[in-house]
Structure formats: C-alpha cells, structure tokens
Amino acid sequence: MISGLYPDPYPCNYTTFSSKKMHDILDWDIGIPSSEIVFSLCVIAFALEIMLLLFHFIGIIYAKYVLYQKPSVNMSKEELPGVSILKPLVGVDPHLQDNLETYFNINYPKYELLLCVQLEGDPCLQVVELLMTKYPDIDAQLFIGGNKIGENPKMNNIMPGYKASKYEIVLISDSGIQAYSDILIDMVARMGPKVGLVQGLPFCTDRKGFPAVLEKVYFGGALARVYISLSVLGINCVSGMSNLIRKCVLEEAGGLVEFAKYISEDFYMGEACVKSGYSMSLSYFPAMQNAGNPSLQSFRSRMVRWTTVRLATSPATLIFEPLSECLPLGFFVSWAGWYLFNVDPVLFFVCHILQWFFLDYLQLMALQREPITFSKFDYALAWTYREIMFIFYFLEGVFSKSVTWRTGSYRIKYGGYLEEIH
C-alpha cells in the first residue's frame, strides 16, 4: 500500500513490534520469559561471531608465523626412529606417479614404504612397479589383495602392510597426497614423548581450472581457519589424509580391526590417542592434495559425504556446523544486532560478509606462501560459490543415509559405523 494515498486499515507501531510484539509471539509456555530467550539467542549469536573472528586470527597468525618452519631434531640420524609409510592405492589418475614418487625421495634415513593395492590388475600396479624399479635402494614392498577385517575399505587395504611393518611409528598417507622432502623429519620432530599423533593440515597444490581454484580457496580458507584453531586448542579434528601415529596407540585400542568398523577411522584414531594419554600435534608442513582430475561433482560429493559422516559421528554438527559458516552466522548475528541495538540488519550483514571475505583471503595468502596462481576475481567467484553451495551441500548431507566412497557404497549408522550396500 502506498502511504498517503490510502489509509492503512491495520496501523502498526513497528518500533513497538520489534520489542514487545515479538515477545508475545515467542511467549512459549515453558516457564521462561520470552524476552530472556530472545536475549540469550542474541548473546549466543555475538559469542559465535567473536569466537569465529578469533578463529580467523588464530588461523592467519599460525599459518604465517608457525607453518613451514625448517624442521630440527635433537637427535643424530642414527638415533632417529624408523617410520613405516602405509600407502593405500586404488586406481590411477594423471598425478599418481608424481605424488607417489615424492615418497621415494623423502629426506629421512630410516623408513620403509608399504604400498597396498586392493585388486589384482589395478592400473596403479604399473606405476608402483615402475617406481620400485627406478628406486631399488628404497625399502619398498608391494601388497596386493588386502585383508577383510571390517567394512572400511581403506583399513582392509592397508592391513597386510600394517602387519608387515617393522617400525613402531607409522605414517598413513592417502594416494593423492604429494609429500615434502622433509615431511618425516618434521613429523618425527613434532612427535615428542607426550605426543601420540601428528597430522597434516589438508591443503592443495596449484592446479588449473575452476574446480582446482575452488578446492584451494576452501581448504586454504574456511577449512584451514577451523582446522588450525581446533588443533591449537587440542580438540580432535583429525583428517585421514596424512597422519603419523604410534603403533602402541592403535594396538591399545584394538588394532586396525577396531577402526575398520567406522567410516571416520581418522577421527577415532584421534580419540584413541587421547584415551591413551597422549596429545596430538600439527605438522609444520600441510598435507598437499594433488588429485589429477578435480571437478565440481567430486567436490560436491566430498562435501556431502563429510557432512553425512560428521553427523553420524557427532550429531551436534547439525547445529554447530551451520553456525560456523559465513552466511548462516551472518543472518543470525545481523538479526541479533537489529534486535539489541537497532542496527540496520542489511548493513550489518554486508559488513559481516566483507569481513569474512577478506580474512579468508589473508588466511589463504598466509598458507600459500608462494604467489597465488589465479586472479582476485577467480578467488571472489570461488569463495562466493562455496559459501552459497555450502547450504545445499549441508542439507543434502543431512538427509543422506548412505555414501559412495572409494570402490563401494555404504550405509552410515549412528556412531560412524558403516555397512556396505551390495
């Protein structure tokens, strides 16, 4: 209705509505005044905003001033503990040989490379055999066939290699990870007497195409912010991409058989580490993902699968994960600002978005170190795409009861248990 032309038959004092009418609408019969409920929600919104802002600064400062330090150990080469590297391999992509070859060139005096392939005739066998021939001086063994110990295909795959491992420290590293030459020196140096697990921060190499830019922006911004902060606070957020762990931690929990029950075996390895009385640490070198065929579909599948897994493992994810993301938290805190301080919610929301946009860029720059290989426009496009699509990925993950992972499809049960769908 256009003011001044026709009288408003339902006049309303909007100032009064914002403070009183809302209380009446929200006056739930639960014995608590609605004004206290609304005020509490506003406090929660601002507390989350402040907490996530601190996460931004922790992530940026840690990435800039702590990561990539030159590793140093107070032991001679002869005193360094041996490390058994377990590599689960399934299929081949254009970067598999380059990725795997970095593990044949690790600068460490005593390690063995245990290459585990599930199926006879897998095309990755040609790559493995080529590298084993090229580097005859590296202590490398090939295991084919796996060992069925549970539903987790990764644990089944590496079980023969794990049983044959001769060192008390093992590195479980995915096939798509490209290793720094000093990665073992760094991880061993970070594994002090009270540390049971050292994990690599997931990040990405520079590759071409929008899907590669999208992965770089996500892992270098939104994920890095939370992952670094939780790690610094000592909260379990272990990713299974590249983890150095003591065998005694695994064996005390029941061995790989115990972890083969879960789809999120990495998380439960972190839990086992804490239960054993050890702490966890973050490697100074990220776990560099270098898959040869990134795509929007593969990115969507990962985001949906990870949401489904996190919800099964920790149902509180349903509430807290959306509120740690830019857009949902932006709506929440903008409403709180309007309600408490009568601040224009649109202006507040825009300021919130711009703040996160620039802080995520600073996070990416601190983590990347080398010049960014894509334009600021590409960054803006990828960042906006990810923030908007998160809502759809999350909702799809919430309503998904099964996932496709590696070579099979699995039904996810409460607690992170999985059951293969035949």
Tab-separated table of C-alpha atoms in Angstrom:
chain	number	residue	atom	x	y	z
A	1	MET	CA	0.000	0.000	0.000
A	2	ILE	CA	1.326	3.444	-0.939
A	3	SER	CA	1.481	5.780	2.032
A	4	GLY	CA	-0.555	8.994	1.664
A	5	LEU	CA	-2.971	7.657	-0.987
A	6	TYR	CA	-4.993	5.231	1.090
A	7	PRO	CA	-5.420	4.900	4.846
A	8	ASP	CA	-3.808	1.852	6.405
A	9	PRO	CA	-6.613	-0.209	7.943
A	10	TYR	CA	-4.090	-2.054	10.132
A	11	PRO	CA	-1.780	0.598	11.552
A	12	CYS	CA	1.205	-0.822	13.347
A	13	ASN	CA	3.876	0.755	15.505
A	14	TYR	CA	6.940	-1.033	14.125
A	15	THR	CA	9.188	0.128	16.946
A	16	THR	CA	6.778	-1.362	19.458
A	17	PHE	CA	6.572	-4.563	17.396
A	18	SER	CA	10.313	-5.112	17.498
A	19	SER	CA	10.449	-5.035	21.270
A	20	LYS	CA	7.033	-6.116	22.541
A	21	LYS	CA	5.023	-7.886	19.882
A	22	MET	CA	7.900	-10.288	19.205
A	23	HIS	CA	7.895	-11.196	22.894
A	24	ASP	CA	4.196	-12.023	22.642
A	25	ILE	CA	4.731	-14.138	19.527
A	26	LEU	CA	7.615	-16.005	21.141
A	27	ASP	CA	5.937	-16.347	24.522
A	28	TRP	CA	6.307	-20.113	24.706
A	29	ASP	CA	4.702	-21.833	27.662
A	30	ILE	CA	7.935	-23.216	29.094
A	31	GLY	CA	8.220	-21.196	32.250
A	32	ILE	CA	10.899	-18.822	30.906
A	33	PRO	CA	10.050	-15.250	29.866
A	34	SER	CA	10.320	-14.930	26.095
A	35	SER	CA	12.448	-11.798	26.465
A	36	GLU	CA	15.124	-13.844	28.218
A	37	ILE	CA	15.041	-16.474	25.484
A	38	VAL	CA	15.458	-13.910	22.721
A	39	PHE	CA	18.188	-12.095	24.620
A	40	SER	CA	20.022	-15.376	25.166
A	41	LEU	CA	19.857	-16.127	21.439
A	42	CYS	CA	21.331	-12.702	20.709
A	43	VAL	CA	24.166	-13.324	23.156
A	44	ILE	CA	24.864	-16.687	21.516
A	45	ALA	CA	24.949	-15.039	18.087
A	46	PHE	CA	27.521	-12.446	19.147
A	47	ALA	CA	29.533	-15.031	21.073
A	48	LEU	CA	29.769	-17.158	17.932
A	49	GLU	CA	30.704	-14.141	15.840
A	50	ILE	CA	33.510	-13.228	18.244
A	51	MET	CA	34.701	-16.834	18.517
A	52	LEU	CA	34.866	-17.261	14.740
A	53	LEU	CA	36.658	-13.932	14.426
A	54	LEU	CA	39.256	-15.254	16.876
A	55	PHE	CA	39.481	-18.428	14.778
A	56	HIS	CA	40.277	-16.245	11.777
A	57	PHE	CA	43.137	-14.539	13.577
A	58	ILE	CA	44.476	-17.776	15.084
A	59	GLY	CA	44.486	-19.388	11.643
A	60	ILE	CA	46.182	-16.447	9.928
A	61	ILE	CA	48.847	-15.966	12.610
A	62	TYR	CA	49.606	-19.688	12.894
A	63	ALA	CA	49.856	-20.145	9.123
A	64	LYS	CA	52.089	-17.114	8.704
A	65	TYR	CA	54.447	-17.485	11.668
A	66	VAL	CA	54.412	-21.183	12.598
A	67	LEU	CA	53.905	-23.299	9.482
A	68	TYR	CA	56.767	-24.112	7.095
A	69	GLN	CA	59.447	-23.769	9.754
A	70	LYS	CA	62.610	-25.678	8.942
A	71	PRO	CA	62.417	-28.914	10.957
A	72	SER	CA	65.066	-29.564	13.557
A	73	VAL	CA	65.577	-32.603	15.786
A	74	ASN	CA	67.850	-33.075	18.760
A	75	MET	CA	68.981	-36.474	17.534
A	76	SER	CA	71.603	-37.751	15.139
A	77	LYS	CA	70.485	-39.576	12.007
A	78	GLU	CA	71.356	-42.872	13.665
A	79	GLU	CA	69.081	-42.071	16.612
A	80	LEU	CA	66.024	-41.109	14.547
A	81	PRO	CA	63.241	-43.707	14.883
A	82	GLY	CA	62.249	-45.719	11.847
A	83	VAL	CA	58.929	-44.963	10.171
A	84	SER	CA	56.654	-47.321	8.221
A	85	ILE	CA	54.709	-45.489	5.498
A	86	LEU	CA	51.400	-47.105	4.543
A	87	LYS	CA	50.051	-46.056	1.136
A	88	PRO	CA	46.544	-47.324	0.212
A	89	LEU	CA	46.265	-47.286	-3.579
A	90	VAL	CA	43.141	-47.728	-5.700
A	91	GLY	CA	43.060	-46.801	-9.377
A	92	VAL	CA	45.178	-44.246	-11.141
A	93	ASP	CA	44.906	-40.566	-12.047
A	94	PRO	CA	47.248	-38.288	-14.054
A	95	HIS	CA	49.180	-37.227	-10.927
A	96	LEU	CA	49.549	-40.586	-9.186
A	97	GLN	CA	53.120	-41.214	-10.353
A	98	ASP	CA	54.270	-37.703	-9.400
A	99	ASN	CA	52.604	-37.974	-5.994
A	100	LEU	CA	53.954	-41.437	-5.236
A	101	GLU	CA	57.452	-40.582	-6.423
A	102	THR	CA	57.745	-37.887	-3.739
A	103	TYR	CA	57.627	-40.672	-1.127
A	104	PHE	CA	60.576	-42.396	-2.797
A	105	ASN	CA	62.528	-39.141	-2.390
A	106	ILE	CA	61.825	-38.333	1.256
A	107	ASN	CA	64.849	-36.991	3.102
A	108	TYR	CA	64.907	-39.401	6.048
A	109	PRO	CA	67.493	-42.015	6.978
A	110	LYS	CA	65.262	-44.908	8.035
A	111	TYR	CA	61.844	-45.601	6.573
A	112	GLU	CA	60.009	-48.285	4.661
A	113	LEU	CA	57.356	-47.753	2.013
A	114	LEU	CA	54.481	-50.229	2.160
A	115	LEU	CA	52.368	-49.952	-0.987
A	116	CYS	CA	48.942	-51.561	-0.647
A	117	VAL	CA	46.738	-52.360	-3.646
A	118	GLN	CA	43.339	-53.950	-3.222
A	119	LEU	CA	42.831	-55.732	-6.538
A	120	GLU	CA	44.941	-57.710	-8.978
A	121	GLY	CA	45.033	-55.928	-12.315
A	122	ASP	CA	44.572	-52.450	-10.804
A	123	PRO	CA	46.198	-49.979	-13.240
A	124	CYS	CA	48.107	-48.375	-10.371
A	125	LEU	CA	50.290	-51.508	-10.228
A	126	GLN	CA	52.148	-50.369	-13.341
A	127	VAL	CA	53.037	-47.087	-11.646
A	128	VAL	CA	54.137	-48.857	-8.449
A	129	GLU	CA	56.326	-51.370	-10.249
A	130	LEU	CA	57.898	-48.626	-12.378
A	131	LEU	CA	58.879	-46.608	-9.303
A	132	MET	CA	60.134	-49.633	-7.383
A	133	THR	CA	62.383	-50.421	-10.323
A	134	LYS	CA	63.529	-46.809	-10.598
A	135	TYR	CA	64.422	-46.599	-6.891
A	136	PRO	CA	65.866	-50.017	-5.954
A	137	ASP	CA	67.635	-48.613	-2.869
A	138	ILE	CA	64.368	-47.591	-1.209
A	139	ASP	CA	62.958	-50.165	1.201
A	140	ALA	CA	59.628	-50.630	-0.594
A	141	GLN	CA	57.220	-53.565	-0.590
A	142	LEU	CA	54.054	-54.205	-2.570
A	143	PHE	CA	50.983	-55.884	-1.044
A	144	ILE	CA	48.061	-56.980	-3.218
A	145	GLY	CA	44.650	-58.207	-2.112
A	146	GLY	CA	44.082	-56.528	1.218
A	147	ASN	CA	42.627	-58.308	4.224
A	148	LYS	CA	38.933	-58.170	5.109
A	149	ILE	CA	38.855	-57.054	8.746
A	150	GLY	CA	35.770	-54.835	8.641
A	151	GLU	CA	33.700	-52.599	6.391
A	152	ASN	CA	36.222	-49.763	5.994
A	153	PRO	CA	37.921	-50.336	2.601
A	154	LYS	CA	40.971	-48.243	3.486
A	155	MET	CA	41.683	-50.297	6.618
A	156	ASN	CA	41.103	-53.534	4.686
A	157	ASN	CA	43.544	-52.366	2.029
A	158	ILE	CA	46.432	-51.440	4.319
A	159	MET	CA	46.061	-54.331	6.788
A	160	PRO	CA	48.688	-56.603	5.100
A	161	GLY	CA	51.177	-53.745	5.024
A	162	TYR	CA	50.438	-52.856	8.634
A	163	LYS	CA	51.017	-56.449	9.766
A	164	ALA	CA	54.353	-56.495	7.932
A	165	SER	CA	55.510	-53.074	9.197
A	166	LYS	CA	58.703	-53.255	11.234
A	167	TYR	CA	58.766	-49.838	12.913
A	168	GLU	CA	56.825	-48.552	15.902
A	169	ILE	CA	55.724	-45.356	14.177
A	170	VAL	CA	53.511	-45.481	11.086
A	171	LEU	CA	52.513	-42.809	8.581
A	172	ILE	CA	49.150	-43.454	6.911
A	173	SER	CA	49.023	-41.294	3.799
A	174	ASP	CA	46.445	-41.200	1.003
A	175	SER	CA	47.416	-41.770	-2.614
A	176	GLY	CA	46.516	-38.211	-3.668
A	177	ILE	CA	48.984	-36.577	-1.261
A	178	GLN	CA	52.239	-35.060	-2.513
A	179	ALA	CA	54.976	-35.179	0.145
A	180	TYR	CA	57.556	-32.545	1.057
A	181	SER	CA	61.063	-33.997	1.156
A	182	ASP	CA	61.440	-33.085	4.858
A	183	ILE	CA	57.986	-34.256	5.923
A	184	LEU	CA	59.177	-37.179	8.059
A	185	ILE	CA	61.866	-35.148	9.816
A	186	ASP	CA	59.240	-32.560	10.661
A	187	MET	CA	56.591	-35.029	11.823
A	188	VAL	CA	59.047	-37.013	13.932
A	189	ALA	CA	60.340	-33.768	15.449
A	190	ARG	CA	56.754	-32.796	16.312
A	191	MET	CA	56.142	-36.208	17.922
A	192	GLY	CA	57.574	-35.533	21.364
A	193	PRO	CA	57.375	-38.039	24.228
A	194	LYS	CA	53.803	-36.992	25.089
A	195	VAL	CA	52.536	-36.785	21.503
A	196	GLY	CA	50.835	-39.817	20.000
A	197	LEU	CA	49.660	-38.465	16.644
A	198	VAL	CA	50.917	-35.796	14.237
A	199	GLN	CA	48.519	-34.743	11.494
A	200	GLY	CA	48.931	-32.786	8.299
A	201	LEU	CA	46.719	-29.769	7.637
A	202	PRO	CA	44.764	-30.527	4.427
A	203	PHE	CA	45.726	-28.123	1.633
A	204	CYS	CA	46.122	-28.264	-2.162
A	205	THR	CA	48.794	-27.852	-4.794
A	206	ASP	CA	48.386	-25.328	-7.607
A	207	ARG	CA	46.407	-26.785	-10.495
A	208	LYS	CA	44.461	-25.361	-13.403
A	209	GLY	CA	40.709	-24.909	-13.750
A	210	PHE	CA	37.899	-23.541	-11.611
A	211	PRO	CA	37.402	-26.767	-9.584
A	212	ALA	CA	41.079	-26.596	-8.555
A	213	VAL	CA	40.674	-22.935	-7.566
A	214	LEU	CA	37.560	-23.861	-5.579
A	215	GLU	CA	39.465	-26.540	-3.645
A	216	LYS	CA	42.366	-24.172	-2.985
A	217	VAL	CA	40.031	-21.437	-1.699
A	218	TYR	CA	38.073	-23.811	0.534
A	219	PHE	CA	40.992	-25.723	2.040
A	220	GLY	CA	43.092	-22.573	2.331
A	221	GLY	CA	40.320	-20.506	3.892
A	222	ALA	CA	37.215	-21.937	5.559
A	223	LEU	CA	38.683	-25.325	6.447
A	224	ALA	CA	42.132	-24.037	7.457
A	225	ARG	CA	40.600	-21.467	9.807
A	226	VAL	CA	38.694	-24.090	11.808
A	227	TYR	CA	41.255	-26.900	11.478
A	228	ILE	CA	44.173	-24.825	12.762
A	229	SER	CA	42.152	-23.302	15.604
A	230	LEU	CA	40.799	-26.641	16.833
A	231	SER	CA	44.275	-28.183	16.617
A	232	VAL	CA	45.796	-25.330	18.605
A	233	LEU	CA	43.065	-25.772	21.236
A	234	GLY	CA	43.751	-29.509	21.420
A	235	ILE	CA	40.369	-30.554	20.018
A	236	ASN	CA	40.229	-33.705	17.897
A	237	CYS	CA	39.709	-32.799	14.227
A	238	VAL	CA	41.967	-35.436	12.652
A	239	SER	CA	41.748	-35.854	8.887
A	240	GLY	CA	42.873	-39.159	7.401
A	241	MET	CA	44.939	-37.645	4.594
A	242	SER	CA	48.361	-37.840	6.248
A	243	ASN	CA	48.821	-38.911	9.874
A	244	LEU	CA	51.871	-40.105	11.794
A	245	ILE	CA	50.792	-42.265	14.725
A	246	ARG	CA	52.351	-44.557	17.305
A	247	LYS	CA	51.572	-48.233	16.873
A	248	CYS	CA	51.019	-48.578	20.608
A	249	VAL	CA	48.070	-46.169	20.341
A	250	LEU	CA	46.469	-48.283	17.619
A	251	GLU	CA	47.150	-51.578	19.369
A	252	GLU	CA	45.853	-50.382	22.731
A	253	ALA	CA	42.563	-49.507	21.007
A	254	GLY	CA	42.337	-52.959	19.403
A	255	GLY	CA	44.429	-52.563	16.252
A	256	LEU	CA	43.165	-51.705	12.785
A	257	VAL	CA	40.313	-54.173	13.299
A	258	GLU	CA	38.752	-51.706	15.734
A	259	PHE	CA	38.979	-48.792	13.319
A	260	ALA	CA	37.690	-50.844	10.371
A	261	LYS	CA	34.194	-50.621	11.904
A	262	TYR	CA	33.994	-46.883	11.192
A	263	ILE	CA	33.925	-44.748	8.086
A	264	SER	CA	35.623	-41.970	10.075
A	265	GLU	CA	38.588	-44.085	11.201
A	266	ASP	CA	40.759	-40.959	11.335
A	267	PHE	CA	38.556	-39.315	13.978
A	268	TYR	CA	38.560	-42.440	16.115
A	269	MET	CA	42.331	-42.706	15.857
A	270	GLY	CA	42.436	-39.233	17.343
A	271	GLU	CA	40.069	-40.351	20.104
A	272	ALA	CA	42.255	-43.394	20.769
A	273	CYS	CA	45.284	-41.141	21.030
A	274	VAL	CA	43.618	-39.028	23.721
A	275	LYS	CA	42.364	-42.095	25.615
A	276	SER	CA	45.923	-43.457	25.648
A	277	GLY	CA	47.096	-40.348	27.463
A	278	TYR	CA	48.844	-38.747	24.505
A	279	SER	CA	48.222	-35.392	22.881
A	280	MET	CA	48.044	-34.567	19.177
A	281	SER	CA	50.143	-32.135	17.175
A	282	LEU	CA	50.004	-30.408	13.806
A	283	SER	CA	52.798	-30.850	11.285
A	284	TYR	CA	54.533	-27.699	10.098
A	285	PHE	CA	54.030	-28.951	6.526
A	286	PRO	CA	50.485	-29.274	5.115
A	287	ALA	CA	49.186	-32.455	3.531
A	288	MET	CA	49.233	-31.324	-0.090
A	289	GLN	CA	46.355	-32.810	-2.085
A	290	ASN	CA	47.281	-33.205	-5.728
A	291	ALA	CA	44.480	-35.155	-7.393
A	292	GLY	CA	44.797	-35.097	-11.150
A	293	ASN	CA	41.127	-34.692	-12.028
A	294	PRO	CA	39.358	-32.192	-9.736
A	295	SER	CA	35.750	-31.411	-10.684
A	296	LEU	CA	32.727	-29.657	-9.255
A	297	GLN	CA	30.994	-33.023	-8.932
A	298	SER	CA	33.852	-34.577	-6.960
A	299	PHE	CA	33.960	-31.508	-4.695
A	300	ARG	CA	30.210	-31.738	-4.077
A	301	SER	CA	30.470	-35.454	-3.341
A	302	ARG	CA	33.209	-34.882	-0.762
A	303	MET	CA	31.357	-32.079	0.993
A	304	VAL	CA	28.116	-34.090	1.158
A	305	ARG	CA	29.898	-37.254	2.293
A	306	TRP	CA	31.850	-35.429	5.004
A	307	THR	CA	28.637	-33.833	6.302
A	308	THR	CA	26.906	-37.222	6.480
A	309	VAL	CA	29.885	-38.734	8.282
A	310	ARG	CA	30.213	-35.864	10.774
A	311	LEU	CA	26.508	-36.022	11.603
A	312	ALA	CA	26.721	-39.764	12.248
A	313	THR	CA	29.836	-39.329	14.373
A	314	SER	CA	28.755	-36.187	16.227
A	315	PRO	CA	25.048	-35.220	15.912
A	316	ALA	CA	25.778	-31.801	17.429
A	317	THR	CA	27.180	-30.983	13.985
A	318	LEU	CA	23.579	-30.381	12.896
A	319	ILE	CA	23.518	-27.183	14.976
A	320	PHE	CA	27.100	-26.030	15.310
A	321	GLU	CA	28.441	-26.547	11.791
A	322	PRO	CA	25.989	-24.186	10.040
A	323	LEU	CA	26.626	-21.563	12.698
A	324	SER	CA	30.355	-21.711	11.985
A	325	GLU	CA	29.745	-20.791	8.342
A	326	CYS	CA	29.667	-17.280	6.941
A	327	LEU	CA	26.119	-16.958	5.579
A	328	PRO	CA	24.071	-18.720	8.308
A	329	LEU	CA	26.011	-16.962	11.062
A	330	GLY	CA	25.686	-13.680	9.150
A	331	PHE	CA	21.898	-13.925	9.142
A	332	PHE	CA	21.874	-14.892	12.816
A	333	VAL	CA	24.159	-12.138	14.090
A	334	SER	CA	22.554	-9.487	11.845
A	335	TRP	CA	19.188	-10.266	13.412
A	336	ALA	CA	20.797	-10.071	16.862
A	337	GLY	CA	22.335	-6.688	16.051
A	338	TRP	CA	18.998	-5.374	14.857
A	339	TYR	CA	17.148	-6.707	17.895
A	340	LEU	CA	19.600	-5.500	20.553
A	341	PHE	CA	20.967	-2.301	19.063
A	342	ASN	CA	18.516	-1.420	16.273
A	343	VAL	CA	21.374	-1.678	13.730
A	344	ASP	CA	20.344	-1.919	10.088
A	345	PRO	CA	20.474	-5.716	9.530
A	346	VAL	CA	21.299	-5.365	5.829
A	347	LEU	CA	24.293	-3.128	6.546
A	348	PHE	CA	25.419	-5.428	9.369
A	349	PHE	CA	25.143	-8.474	7.082
A	350	VAL	CA	27.150	-6.824	4.295
A	351	CYS	CA	29.905	-5.827	6.733
A	352	HIS	CA	29.982	-9.377	8.109
A	353	ILE	CA	30.324	-10.858	4.607
A	354	LEU	CA	33.098	-8.466	3.588
A	355	GLN	CA	34.973	-9.130	6.817
A	356	TRP	CA	34.969	-12.896	6.241
A	357	PHE	CA	35.771	-12.488	2.551
A	358	PHE	CA	38.962	-10.519	3.255
A	359	LEU	CA	40.026	-12.549	6.297
A	360	ASP	CA	39.683	-15.788	4.333
A	361	TYR	CA	41.855	-14.249	1.619
A	362	LEU	CA	44.503	-13.331	4.203
A	363	GLN	CA	44.283	-16.901	5.533
A	364	LEU	CA	44.853	-18.289	2.052
A	365	MET	CA	47.783	-15.937	1.421
A	366	ALA	CA	49.413	-16.898	4.742
A	367	LEU	CA	49.058	-20.587	3.968
A	368	GLN	CA	50.024	-20.417	0.297
A	369	ARG	CA	53.326	-18.526	0.769
A	370	GLU	CA	54.026	-18.638	-2.959
A	371	PRO	CA	52.227	-16.203	-5.281
A	372	ILE	CA	48.593	-17.095	-5.931
A	373	THR	CA	48.235	-18.531	-9.440
A	374	PHE	CA	44.703	-17.246	-10.030
A	375	SER	CA	43.167	-13.784	-10.143
A	376	LYS	CA	41.298	-11.997	-7.362
A	377	PHE	CA	38.170	-12.312	-9.491
A	378	ASP	CA	38.644	-16.097	-9.558
A	379	TYR	CA	39.044	-16.034	-5.782
A	380	ALA	CA	35.857	-13.968	-5.352
A	381	LEU	CA	33.921	-16.288	-7.649
A	382	ALA	CA	35.165	-19.457	-5.942
A	383	TRP	CA	34.636	-18.052	-2.445
A	384	THR	CA	31.077	-16.917	-3.227
A	385	TYR	CA	30.245	-20.204	-4.926
A	386	ARG	CA	31.458	-22.237	-1.943
A	387	GLU	CA	29.662	-20.111	0.650
A	388	ILE	CA	26.346	-20.322	-1.188
A	389	MET	CA	26.645	-24.006	-2.102
A	390	PHE	CA	27.536	-24.972	1.470
A	391	ILE	CA	23.862	-24.648	2.396
A	392	PHE	CA	22.831	-27.124	-0.317
A	393	TYR	CA	25.728	-29.499	0.405
A	394	PHE	CA	24.883	-29.475	4.095
A	395	LEU	CA	21.184	-30.144	3.574
A	396	GLU	CA	21.955	-32.956	1.148
A	397	GLY	CA	24.352	-34.455	3.684
A	398	VAL	CA	21.765	-34.178	6.465
A	399	PHE	CA	19.222	-36.210	4.516
A	400	SER	CA	21.700	-38.714	3.079
A	401	LYS	CA	21.889	-42.072	4.813
A	402	SER	CA	24.484	-43.598	2.527
A	403	VAL	CA	27.696	-42.541	0.797
A	404	THR	CA	29.808	-43.648	-2.129
A	405	TRP	CA	33.417	-43.991	-1.039
A	406	ARG	CA	36.336	-45.405	-2.964
A	407	THR	CA	35.056	-48.584	-4.638
A	408	GLY	CA	31.773	-49.104	-2.819
A	409	SER	CA	28.571	-47.673	-1.407
A	410	TYR	CA	27.900	-47.694	2.330
A	411	ARG	CA	25.028	-47.106	4.696
A	412	ILE	CA	26.088	-44.824	7.567
A	413	LYS	CA	24.844	-45.592	11.064
A	414	TYR	CA	24.875	-43.559	14.264
A	415	GLY	CA	28.356	-43.507	15.778
A	416	GLY	CA	30.133	-43.544	12.411
A	417	TYR	CA	29.594	-47.258	11.802
A	418	LEU	CA	29.214	-48.293	8.204
A	419	GLU	CA	27.573	-51.150	6.362
A	420	GLU	CA	28.354	-51.953	2.740
A	421	ILE	CA	25.417	-51.835	0.346
A	422	HIS	CA	25.608	-54.813	-2.024
